[in-house]
Amino acid sequence: MNNLQWNTPQQLRSLLCEVVSWDSRTHTEGERQFPLKLKQKLLENDYFLKHPDYLSLHEADAGRSLVTALYKHPNATDTIVLISHFDTVQTEEYGDLEHLAFHPEQLTKELFNRSKDLKQEARVDLESGNYLFGRGTMDMKMGLVLHMSMIEKAIAQNWPINLILVTVPDEEVNSSGMRAAVKVLVSLRNQFSISYKLFLNGEPSFTQKPGDENYYIYSGTIGKIMPAALFYGKETHVGEPLAGITANYIASFLTQSMEWNSVFCESDRGESTPLPVSLQQKDLKLQYSTQTPYRAVALYNVFLMKRTAQDIMNLFEQVALEAAKKCNEAYKTICAREQIQPIGEVRVMRYQELLSYAEKKLGKNQVEKILNEVLTNDEWDEREKSLRAADHLLIRCNELAPAIILLFAPPYYPAVNSSDDPLIEETVQLVTDSASKEFGMQVNQIHYFNGLCDLSYVNYQDESDGWTTFEQNTPTWGAVYNIPFQEMSELQTPVLNIGPFGKDAHQSTERVSIESAFVQTPMLIERVIKSLFASKVAK
């Protein structure tokens, strides 16, 4: 035990502060450099010098890499995959303390001088001395640190099981890191002839409401999908408003129908998805003029539990058809009142229908050229490219207008749940009993992690082949955005999330519980890992 460097509470605290100090905000140079620093840190263990092929960097995207570190017991095939992400959100909200955001010890000390500026709950936690503040302390570099500790201990004590540490970039935006990691995990499984028994994520235990001090573990994660729409009307001068129809008018009917619509709400095991809301709505005019806006777009956020992309598109289409019907009726009433001939009825089309129509009209080569211009525009992100792709096609097929084009925009996080898996049921009971016995602490199980999580990309189950609907209606698919559905479906292994208790992720008061991070959670994770090989050792 003396040769362990990441074992005691103080050692873990020092390691956390070092890892947090490696600034790795999403889409920064720090995020690109982080894997190199982590690899050097792991190479301090002679095991990886002796087995260099066990420690690797793998390309994700945009110059970013994910890291895998394998502990391989010579006689074991059973393998636990330890999953984390190392990117963090930005830090502007720290104000004049931003330079300390990645230095937990200094930041926590400085906050004492400004405690009166903190909200009450954060001030109480600060003054208790039980929390360490800083960007990434909670979300989620402590999870990575705990996994590093487990790898080190497995090596030192020759645990008769295999562990793979997987830590990825870009969880906070598009999860490109985890989507790339899926193929890596399939490759590692085949290369080393191992068998995955558990995907163990290290996201922190999030509060369910302000003041919540309960500790949670998660046997699944909620899903998220983003239905989107392009609205195309008919332009006119504001002096002749009824010579056209504004896209904003059309959009208002669908957005009102989507916002808080309970038809998209799912419930399972006493838990429910939040209601859908609009995340963005705008017209596509580039500057002010007295021409009416005839093209507009909207993004809608929908959470998932059991439904697939196909299910959501079918529901979205039903809602859109009803919204278009209401729009047409209201528009015709206005035209009759003003004694104006309507310009037409608003139709509803899926993107795949628009694409097929455009290819027949323009030819596949021309459509490919149009889409390539959009998808290679570096000024637009994945969502904007999705909307603009539909827009550029419909501009050239405007005889279809007025219309609502339905599509998907990235990201897509499938829901995953392992609550009924016997291994998970046993493991949850083990964690509950251990926490109660060792710390007098109550552990609460949540079936769906209430924040987005990289576990969405393993253990994918969709017997209806519903992912094809996503592929066919996502304009960026295959060029800018991909999800390895086939490989995900090969990773049929239960999931569990056990991480440290913390508060205020993505806020300037982000903090992690010292007792939970450095004492309680390490013991619980070690107990879980050992339970998976204890019975075999006993035999």
Coordinates of C-alpha atoms in Angstrom, one line a residue:
M1 CA 0.0 0.0 0.0
N2 CA 2.9 2.3 0.6
N3 CA 3.7 2.7 -3.1
L4 CA 0.2 4.1 -3.9
Q5 CA 0.3 7.8 -4.8
W6 CA -3.5 8.3 -5.2
N7 CA -5.0 6.5 -2.3
T8 CA -5.3 8.6 0.9
P9 CA -7.8 11.5 1.2
Q10 CA -5.0 14.0 1.0
Q11 CA -3.4 12.3 -2.0
L12 CA -6.7 12.3 -3.8
R13 CA -7.2 16.0 -2.9
S14 CA -3.8 16.9 -4.3
L15 CA -4.5 14.9 -7.5
L16 CA -7.8 16.6 -8.0
C17 CA -6.3 20.0 -7.6
E18 CA -3.6 19.2 -10.1
V19 CA -6.1 17.8 -12.7
V20 CA -8.4 20.7 -12.2
S21 CA -5.5 23.1 -12.8
W22 CA -5.3 21.7 -16.4
D23 CA -7.7 24.1 -17.9
S24 CA -9.8 22.1 -20.4
R25 CA -12.8 24.2 -21.3
T26 CA -14.7 22.8 -24.2
H27 CA -13.4 24.0 -27.6
T28 CA -10.2 25.5 -26.2
E29 CA -6.5 24.6 -26.7
G30 CA -6.6 23.4 -23.0
E31 CA -9.1 20.7 -24.0
R32 CA -6.8 19.5 -26.7
Q33 CA -3.7 19.5 -24.5
F34 CA -5.4 17.8 -21.5
P35 CA -5.0 14.2 -22.8
L36 CA -1.3 14.7 -23.2
K37 CA -1.0 15.8 -19.6
L38 CA -3.1 13.0 -18.4
K39 CA -1.1 10.4 -20.3
Q40 CA 2.2 11.8 -18.8
K41 CA 0.6 11.6 -15.3
L42 CA -0.5 7.9 -15.9
L43 CA 3.0 7.1 -17.1
E44 CA 4.3 7.9 -13.6
N45 CA 3.1 4.3 -12.9
D46 CA 5.7 1.8 -14.2
Y47 CA 2.9 -0.5 -15.3
F48 CA 2.2 1.7 -18.3
L49 CA 5.9 1.9 -19.1
K50 CA 6.0 -1.9 -19.2
H51 CA 2.8 -2.1 -21.2
P52 CA 2.8 0.9 -23.5
D53 CA 0.0 -0.5 -25.6
Y54 CA -2.3 -0.4 -22.6
L55 CA -2.3 3.5 -22.5
S56 CA -3.5 5.2 -25.7
L57 CA -4.8 8.5 -27.1
H58 CA -7.5 8.1 -29.7
E59 CA -8.7 10.9 -32.1
A60 CA -12.1 12.3 -31.4
D61 CA -12.5 15.4 -33.6
A62 CA -11.2 19.0 -34.1
G63 CA -7.8 18.0 -32.8
R64 CA -9.2 16.6 -29.6
S65 CA -8.4 13.1 -28.2
L66 CA -9.8 10.7 -25.7
V67 CA -7.7 8.6 -23.4
T68 CA -7.9 4.9 -22.6
A69 CA -5.9 3.2 -19.9
L70 CA -6.2 -0.6 -19.5
Y71 CA -5.4 -2.6 -16.4
K72 CA -5.2 -6.2 -17.7
H73 CA -5.0 -9.2 -15.4
P74 CA -3.5 -12.1 -17.3
N75 CA -6.2 -14.6 -16.3
A76 CA -9.3 -12.3 -16.4
T77 CA -11.7 -11.6 -19.2
D78 CA -14.4 -9.8 -17.1
T79 CA -13.9 -6.0 -17.6
I80 CA -15.3 -2.9 -16.0
V81 CA -15.2 0.3 -18.1
L82 CA -14.7 3.4 -16.0
I83 CA -16.1 6.4 -17.9
S84 CA -15.6 10.1 -17.4
H85 CA -15.2 13.4 -19.3
F86 CA -12.5 15.9 -18.8
D87 CA -13.9 19.0 -20.5
T88 CA -15.6 21.8 -18.5
V89 CA -17.9 24.7 -19.3
Q90 CA -16.6 28.2 -19.5
T91 CA -15.7 30.4 -16.6
E92 CA -16.8 34.0 -17.3
E93 CA -19.3 33.9 -14.4
Y94 CA -16.3 34.0 -11.9
G95 CA -15.8 37.6 -12.7
D96 CA -12.5 39.0 -11.2
L97 CA -11.9 35.5 -9.7
E98 CA -11.8 33.8 -13.0
H99 CA -8.0 33.4 -12.8
L100 CA -8.6 31.2 -9.7
A101 CA -11.4 29.1 -11.2
F102 CA -9.0 26.2 -11.9
H103 CA -7.2 26.5 -8.6
P104 CA -9.5 25.0 -5.9
E105 CA -7.4 25.6 -2.8
Q106 CA -6.7 29.3 -3.6
L107 CA -10.3 29.9 -4.8
T108 CA -11.8 28.4 -1.7
K109 CA -9.5 30.4 0.5
E110 CA -10.3 33.6 -1.4
L111 CA -14.1 33.0 -1.2
F112 CA -13.8 33.3 2.6
N113 CA -12.9 36.9 2.1
R114 CA -16.1 37.4 0.0
S115 CA -18.4 35.0 1.7
K116 CA -21.0 37.8 2.1
D117 CA -21.3 37.9 -1.7
L118 CA -22.4 34.2 -1.9
K119 CA -25.9 33.0 -1.8
Q120 CA -26.8 31.6 1.6
E121 CA -26.5 27.9 0.8
A122 CA -23.1 28.3 -0.8
R123 CA -21.9 30.5 2.1
V124 CA -23.0 27.9 4.7
D125 CA -21.1 25.2 2.8
L126 CA -18.0 27.3 2.5
E127 CA -17.9 28.2 6.1
S128 CA -18.5 24.6 7.1
G129 CA -15.1 23.7 5.6
N130 CA -16.6 20.6 4.0
Y131 CA -16.5 21.7 0.4
L132 CA -13.8 22.5 -2.2
F133 CA -14.8 25.0 -4.8
G134 CA -13.7 25.3 -8.4
R135 CA -14.6 24.7 -12.1
G136 CA -14.5 20.9 -12.7
T137 CA -14.2 19.9 -9.0
M138 CA -17.7 18.5 -9.2
D139 CA -18.4 18.2 -12.9
M140 CA -16.5 16.0 -13.3
K141 CA -12.8 15.8 -12.8
M142 CA -13.3 14.2 -9.4
G143 CA -14.9 11.2 -11.2
L144 CA -11.8 10.9 -13.4
V145 CA -9.5 11.1 -10.3
L146 CA -11.4 8.3 -8.6
H147 CA -11.0 6.1 -11.6
M148 CA -7.3 6.9 -11.7
S149 CA -7.1 5.8 -8.1
M150 CA -8.9 2.5 -8.9
I151 CA -6.6 1.7 -11.8
E152 CA -3.5 2.4 -9.6
K153 CA -4.9 0.2 -6.8
A154 CA -5.8 -2.6 -9.1
I155 CA -2.3 -2.6 -10.5
A156 CA -0.7 -2.6 -7.0
Q157 CA -2.9 -5.3 -5.6
N158 CA -3.2 -7.4 -8.8
W159 CA -7.0 -7.4 -8.8
P160 CA -8.3 -10.4 -10.8
I161 CA -10.4 -8.3 -13.1
N162 CA -9.7 -5.9 -16.0
L163 CA -10.4 -2.2 -15.8
I164 CA -10.5 0.3 -18.7
L165 CA -10.3 4.0 -17.8
V166 CA -12.0 6.0 -20.6
T167 CA -12.0 9.8 -20.3
V168 CA -13.3 11.9 -23.2
P169 CA -13.6 15.5 -24.4
D170 CA -16.7 17.4 -25.4
E171 CA -19.3 16.0 -23.1
E172 CA -20.6 19.4 -22.5
V173 CA -21.6 20.2 -26.1
N174 CA -22.0 17.4 -28.5
S175 CA -20.4 14.3 -26.8
S176 CA -18.1 13.8 -29.8
G177 CA -15.6 12.3 -27.4
M178 CA -17.9 9.5 -26.2
R179 CA -19.3 8.9 -29.7
A180 CA -15.7 8.2 -30.8
A181 CA -15.0 6.1 -27.7
V182 CA -17.7 3.7 -28.6
K183 CA -15.8 2.4 -31.6
V184 CA -12.6 2.3 -29.5
L185 CA -14.3 0.2 -26.9
V186 CA -15.5 -2.3 -29.5
S187 CA -12.0 -2.4 -30.9
L188 CA -10.4 -3.0 -27.5
R189 CA -12.8 -5.7 -26.7
N190 CA -11.8 -7.6 -29.8
Q191 CA -8.1 -6.8 -29.6
F192 CA -7.7 -8.1 -26.0
S193 CA -10.5 -10.8 -26.0
I194 CA -12.2 -9.3 -23.0
S195 CA -15.8 -9.2 -21.9
Y196 CA -17.5 -6.0 -20.6
K197 CA -19.5 -6.6 -17.5
L198 CA -20.3 -3.0 -16.3
F199 CA -20.1 0.5 -17.6
L200 CA -19.4 2.6 -14.5
N201 CA -19.7 6.3 -15.0
G202 CA -18.4 8.9 -12.5
E203 CA -20.7 11.8 -12.9
P204 CA -21.4 13.5 -9.6
S205 CA -24.5 13.1 -7.5
F206 CA -26.7 16.2 -8.4
T207 CA -29.2 17.8 -6.1
Q208 CA -32.8 17.4 -7.1
K209 CA -33.8 20.8 -5.8
P210 CA -32.2 23.6 -3.8
G211 CA -31.2 22.6 -0.4
D212 CA -31.1 18.9 -1.3
E213 CA -28.4 17.0 0.7
N214 CA -29.3 13.5 -0.4
Y215 CA -26.8 11.2 -2.1
Y216 CA -27.9 9.6 -5.3
I217 CA -26.6 6.9 -7.6
Y218 CA -28.1 6.4 -11.1
S219 CA -29.0 3.2 -12.9
G220 CA -29.7 4.9 -16.2
T221 CA -29.7 8.2 -17.9
I222 CA -32.4 10.4 -19.5
G223 CA -32.3 10.9 -23.2
K224 CA -32.5 14.1 -25.3
I225 CA -33.4 14.8 -28.9
M226 CA -33.9 18.0 -30.7
P227 CA -36.8 18.2 -33.3
A228 CA -36.4 21.3 -35.4
A229 CA -38.4 23.0 -38.1
L230 CA -37.9 25.3 -41.1
F231 CA -40.8 27.6 -41.8
Y232 CA -41.1 28.9 -45.3
G233 CA -43.8 31.5 -46.2
K234 CA -44.0 34.1 -49.0
E235 CA -42.2 37.4 -48.9
T236 CA -43.9 40.7 -49.4
H237 CA -43.6 44.4 -48.7
V238 CA -44.9 45.5 -45.3
G239 CA -47.3 47.8 -47.2
E240 CA -48.9 44.8 -48.7
P241 CA -48.9 42.3 -45.8
L242 CA -51.4 39.9 -47.2
A243 CA -49.6 39.5 -50.5
G244 CA -47.5 37.1 -48.6
I245 CA -47.4 35.2 -45.4
T246 CA -44.6 35.6 -42.8
A247 CA -42.6 32.6 -41.6
N248 CA -43.0 34.0 -38.1
Y249 CA -46.8 33.7 -38.3
I250 CA -46.5 30.0 -39.4
A251 CA -43.9 29.3 -36.7
S252 CA -46.1 30.7 -33.9
F253 CA -48.6 27.9 -34.4
L254 CA -46.1 25.1 -34.1
T255 CA -44.1 26.7 -31.2
Q256 CA -47.2 27.2 -29.2
S257 CA -48.2 23.6 -29.9
M258 CA -44.8 22.2 -28.9
E259 CA -44.1 24.3 -25.8
W260 CA -44.9 22.3 -22.6
N261 CA -46.9 19.8 -24.7
S262 CA -47.6 16.8 -22.4
V263 CA -47.8 14.4 -25.3
F264 CA -44.0 14.3 -25.3
C265 CA -43.8 13.6 -21.5
E266 CA -42.8 10.1 -20.5
S267 CA -43.0 8.5 -17.0
D268 CA -41.2 5.4 -15.8
R269 CA -40.6 4.0 -12.3
G270 CA -42.1 7.1 -10.7
E271 CA -39.8 9.5 -12.6
S272 CA -40.9 11.8 -15.4
T273 CA -39.3 13.7 -18.2
P274 CA -39.4 17.5 -18.1
L275 CA -41.9 19.0 -20.6
P276 CA -40.6 20.1 -24.0
V277 CA -39.6 23.7 -24.6
S278 CA -38.3 25.8 -27.5
L279 CA -34.5 26.4 -27.4
Q280 CA -34.4 28.8 -30.3
Q281 CA -36.7 30.5 -32.7
K282 CA -35.6 33.1 -35.2
D283 CA -36.1 34.3 -38.7
L284 CA -33.3 34.1 -41.3
K285 CA -33.2 37.7 -42.5
L286 CA -29.6 38.9 -42.5
Q287 CA -30.5 42.5 -41.9
Y288 CA -33.4 44.8 -41.3
S289 CA -35.6 45.8 -44.2
T290 CA -39.3 46.3 -45.0
Q291 CA -39.4 42.9 -46.7
T292 CA -41.3 40.6 -44.4
P293 CA -39.4 37.6 -43.0
Y294 CA -40.4 34.6 -45.1
R295 CA -38.0 32.0 -43.7
A296 CA -37.7 31.1 -40.0
V297 CA -36.4 28.2 -37.9
A298 CA -36.9 26.7 -34.5
L299 CA -35.3 24.1 -32.2
Y300 CA -37.3 22.2 -29.6
N301 CA -35.9 20.2 -26.7
V302 CA -37.5 16.8 -26.0
F303 CA -36.4 14.4 -23.2
L304 CA -36.7 10.7 -23.6
M305 CA -37.0 7.5 -21.5
K306 CA -38.4 4.7 -23.7
R307 CA -39.1 6.4 -27.0
T308 CA -36.8 6.3 -30.0
A309 CA -36.1 8.9 -32.7
Q310 CA -38.8 7.3 -34.8
D311 CA -41.3 7.7 -32.1
I312 CA -40.5 11.4 -31.6
M313 CA -40.6 12.2 -35.3
N314 CA -44.0 10.5 -35.6
L315 CA -45.3 12.6 -32.6
F316 CA -43.6 15.8 -33.9
E317 CA -45.3 15.3 -37.3
Q318 CA -48.7 14.8 -35.7
V319 CA -48.3 18.0 -33.7
A320 CA -47.1 19.9 -36.8
L321 CA -50.0 18.7 -38.9
E322 CA -52.4 19.9 -36.3
A323 CA -50.6 23.2 -36.0
A324 CA -50.6 23.7 -39.8
K325 CA -54.3 23.0 -39.8
K326 CA -54.9 25.7 -37.2
C327 CA -52.6 28.1 -39.1
N328 CA -54.4 27.5 -42.4
E329 CA -57.8 28.0 -40.8
A330 CA -56.8 31.2 -39.1
Y331 CA -55.1 32.5 -42.2
K332 CA -58.2 31.7 -44.4
T333 CA -60.4 33.6 -41.9
I334 CA -58.2 36.7 -42.2
C335 CA -58.1 36.5 -46.0
A336 CA -61.9 36.2 -46.1
R337 CA -62.3 39.2 -43.8
E338 CA -59.9 41.3 -45.9
Q339 CA -61.3 39.8 -49.2
I340 CA -57.9 38.6 -50.3
Q341 CA -57.2 35.4 -52.1
P342 CA -54.9 33.1 -50.0
I343 CA -51.5 32.3 -51.5
G344 CA -51.9 28.6 -50.5
E345 CA -52.1 26.2 -47.7
V346 CA -49.1 25.5 -45.4
R347 CA -47.9 21.9 -45.9
V348 CA -45.9 19.7 -43.6
M349 CA -42.9 17.7 -44.9
R350 CA -40.1 15.7 -43.3
Y351 CA -36.6 16.6 -44.4
Q352 CA -36.2 13.2 -46.1
E353 CA -39.1 14.1 -48.3
L354 CA -37.7 17.5 -49.2
L355 CA -34.3 15.9 -50.0
S356 CA -35.9 13.4 -52.3
Y357 CA -37.9 16.1 -54.0
A358 CA -34.9 18.3 -54.5
E359 CA -32.8 15.4 -55.9
K360 CA -35.5 14.7 -58.5
K361 CA -35.8 18.4 -59.4
L362 CA -32.2 19.5 -59.3
G363 CA -30.3 16.2 -59.6
K364 CA -28.2 14.5 -57.0
N365 CA -25.0 16.2 -58.0
Q366 CA -26.5 19.7 -57.6
V367 CA -28.0 18.8 -54.3
E368 CA -24.7 17.4 -53.0
K369 CA -23.0 20.7 -54.1
I370 CA -25.6 22.8 -52.3
L371 CA -25.4 20.8 -49.1
N372 CA -21.6 20.8 -49.2
E373 CA -21.5 24.6 -49.2
V374 CA -23.6 24.6 -46.0
L375 CA -21.9 21.8 -44.2
T376 CA -18.4 23.1 -44.8
N377 CA -19.2 26.6 -43.5
D378 CA -17.0 27.0 -40.4
E379 CA -19.1 30.0 -39.1
W380 CA -22.1 27.7 -38.3
D381 CA -22.3 25.0 -35.7
E382 CA -24.0 21.6 -36.1
R383 CA -27.5 23.0 -35.3
E384 CA -27.2 26.0 -37.6
K385 CA -25.9 23.8 -40.4
S386 CA -28.9 21.4 -40.0
L387 CA -31.4 24.3 -40.4
R388 CA -29.5 26.0 -43.2
A389 CA -29.3 22.8 -45.2
A390 CA -33.0 22.5 -45.2
D391 CA -33.3 26.2 -46.0
H392 CA -30.9 26.1 -49.0
L393 CA -32.8 23.2 -50.5
L394 CA -36.2 24.8 -50.0
I395 CA -35.1 28.1 -51.5
R396 CA -34.5 26.2 -54.7
C397 CA -37.8 24.3 -54.4
N398 CA -39.9 27.2 -53.2
E399 CA -42.9 26.0 -55.2
L400 CA -43.5 23.8 -52.1
A401 CA -44.1 26.8 -50.0
P402 CA -45.7 27.7 -47.7
A403 CA -44.4 24.8 -45.8
I404 CA -43.0 23.5 -42.5
I405 CA -40.0 21.2 -42.9
L406 CA -39.4 18.8 -40.0
L407 CA -35.9 17.6 -39.1
F408 CA -33.6 16.7 -36.3
A409 CA -30.6 18.8 -35.2
P410 CA -27.7 17.5 -33.1
P411 CA -27.1 16.4 -30.4
Y412 CA -29.1 13.2 -29.8
Y413 CA -28.7 11.3 -26.5
P414 CA -30.6 8.0 -26.4
A415 CA -32.0 7.1 -23.0
V416 CA -30.5 4.1 -21.3
N417 CA -31.8 2.2 -18.2
S418 CA -30.4 -0.9 -16.5
S419 CA -32.6 -0.8 -13.3
D420 CA -33.9 -4.3 -13.9
D421 CA -30.6 -5.9 -14.6
P422 CA -29.8 -8.5 -11.8
L423 CA -26.2 -7.2 -11.6
I424 CA -27.3 -3.6 -11.1
E425 CA -30.0 -4.6 -8.6
E426 CA -27.3 -6.5 -6.6
T427 CA -24.8 -3.6 -6.9
V428 CA -27.3 -1.0 -5.9
Q429 CA -28.1 -3.0 -2.8
L430 CA -24.4 -3.4 -2.0
V431 CA -23.8 0.3 -2.3
T432 CA -26.8 1.1 -0.1
D433 CA -25.8 -1.4 2.6
S434 CA -22.1 -0.4 2.5
A435 CA -22.9 3.3 2.8
S436 CA -25.3 2.7 5.7
K437 CA -22.9 0.4 7.6
E438 CA -19.7 2.4 7.0
F439 CA -20.9 6.0 7.1
G440 CA -24.5 6.0 8.4
M441 CA -25.3 7.4 5.0
Q442 CA -28.5 6.9 3.0
V443 CA -28.1 6.1 -0.7
N444 CA -31.0 6.9 -3.0
Q445 CA -31.4 5.3 -6.4
I446 CA -32.5 7.3 -9.4
H447 CA -33.4 5.4 -12.5
Y448 CA -32.6 8.1 -15.0
F449 CA -29.7 10.5 -14.4
N450 CA -31.3 13.9 -14.7
G451 CA -28.5 15.6 -16.7
L452 CA -27.1 14.5 -20.0
C453 CA -24.6 11.8 -19.7
D454 CA -22.1 9.9 -21.9
L455 CA -23.7 6.6 -20.8
S456 CA -26.3 7.4 -23.5
Y457 CA -23.9 5.9 -26.1
V458 CA -23.6 2.4 -24.7
N459 CA -26.1 -0.4 -24.2
Y460 CA -28.3 1.0 -27.0
Q461 CA -31.5 -1.0 -27.4
D462 CA -33.9 -0.3 -30.3
E463 CA -35.6 -3.3 -31.7
S464 CA -37.6 -1.2 -34.2
D465 CA -34.4 0.1 -35.9
G466 CA -35.7 3.6 -35.1
W467 CA -32.3 5.2 -35.6
T468 CA -32.9 5.2 -39.4
T469 CA -35.5 7.9 -38.9
F470 CA -32.8 10.0 -37.2
E471 CA -30.3 9.4 -40.0
Q472 CA -32.7 10.2 -42.7
N473 CA -34.0 13.5 -41.2
T474 CA -30.7 14.9 -39.8
P475 CA -29.2 17.1 -42.6
T476 CA -25.7 17.0 -41.0
W477 CA -25.7 13.2 -40.8
G478 CA -22.6 11.5 -42.2
A479 CA -20.8 14.8 -42.9
V480 CA -20.7 16.7 -39.7
Y481 CA -22.5 14.6 -37.1
N482 CA -22.5 10.8 -36.6
I483 CA -23.7 8.4 -33.9
P484 CA -22.3 4.9 -34.0
F485 CA -25.6 3.1 -33.5
Q486 CA -24.4 -0.2 -34.7
E487 CA -21.4 -0.3 -32.4
M488 CA -23.5 1.0 -29.5
S489 CA -25.9 -1.9 -30.0
E490 CA -22.9 -4.3 -29.7
L491 CA -22.1 -2.9 -26.2
Q492 CA -24.9 -4.7 -24.4
T493 CA -23.6 -4.2 -20.9
P494 CA -25.5 -2.7 -17.9
V495 CA -24.7 0.9 -16.8
L496 CA -24.4 2.5 -13.4
N497 CA -23.3 6.0 -12.3
I498 CA -21.5 6.5 -8.9
G499 CA -19.8 9.8 -8.3
P500 CA -19.1 12.3 -5.5
F501 CA -21.7 14.6 -4.0
G502 CA -21.5 18.2 -5.2
K503 CA -23.5 21.3 -5.8
D504 CA -23.9 24.1 -8.4
A505 CA -22.4 22.5 -11.5
H506 CA -21.9 25.2 -14.2
Q507 CA -22.1 28.0 -11.6
S508 CA -19.3 30.1 -10.0
T509 CA -20.1 28.3 -6.7
E510 CA -19.5 24.8 -8.2
R511 CA -18.1 22.7 -5.3
V512 CA -17.6 19.1 -4.3
S513 CA -18.1 17.5 -0.9
I514 CA -14.7 16.7 0.7
E515 CA -16.0 13.8 2.7
S516 CA -17.9 12.3 -0.2
A517 CA -15.1 12.8 -2.8
F518 CA -12.1 11.7 -0.8
V519 CA -13.5 9.2 1.7
Q520 CA -17.0 7.8 1.0
T521 CA -17.2 7.5 -2.8
P522 CA -13.7 5.9 -3.2
M523 CA -14.7 3.2 -0.8
L524 CA -18.1 2.6 -2.5
I525 CA -16.5 2.3 -6.0
E526 CA -13.8 0.0 -4.7
R527 CA -16.5 -2.2 -3.0
V528 CA -18.4 -2.4 -6.3
I529 CA -15.4 -3.4 -8.3
K530 CA -14.3 -6.0 -5.8
S531 CA -17.8 -7.5 -5.6
L532 CA -17.5 -8.4 -9.3
F533 CA -14.5 -10.6 -8.7
A534 CA -14.9 -11.7 -5.0
S535 CA -17.1 -14.6 -5.8
K536 CA -14.7 -15.9 -8.4
V537 CA -11.8 -15.6 -6.0
A538 CA -13.8 -17.4 -3.3
K539 CA -14.3 -20.4 -5.7

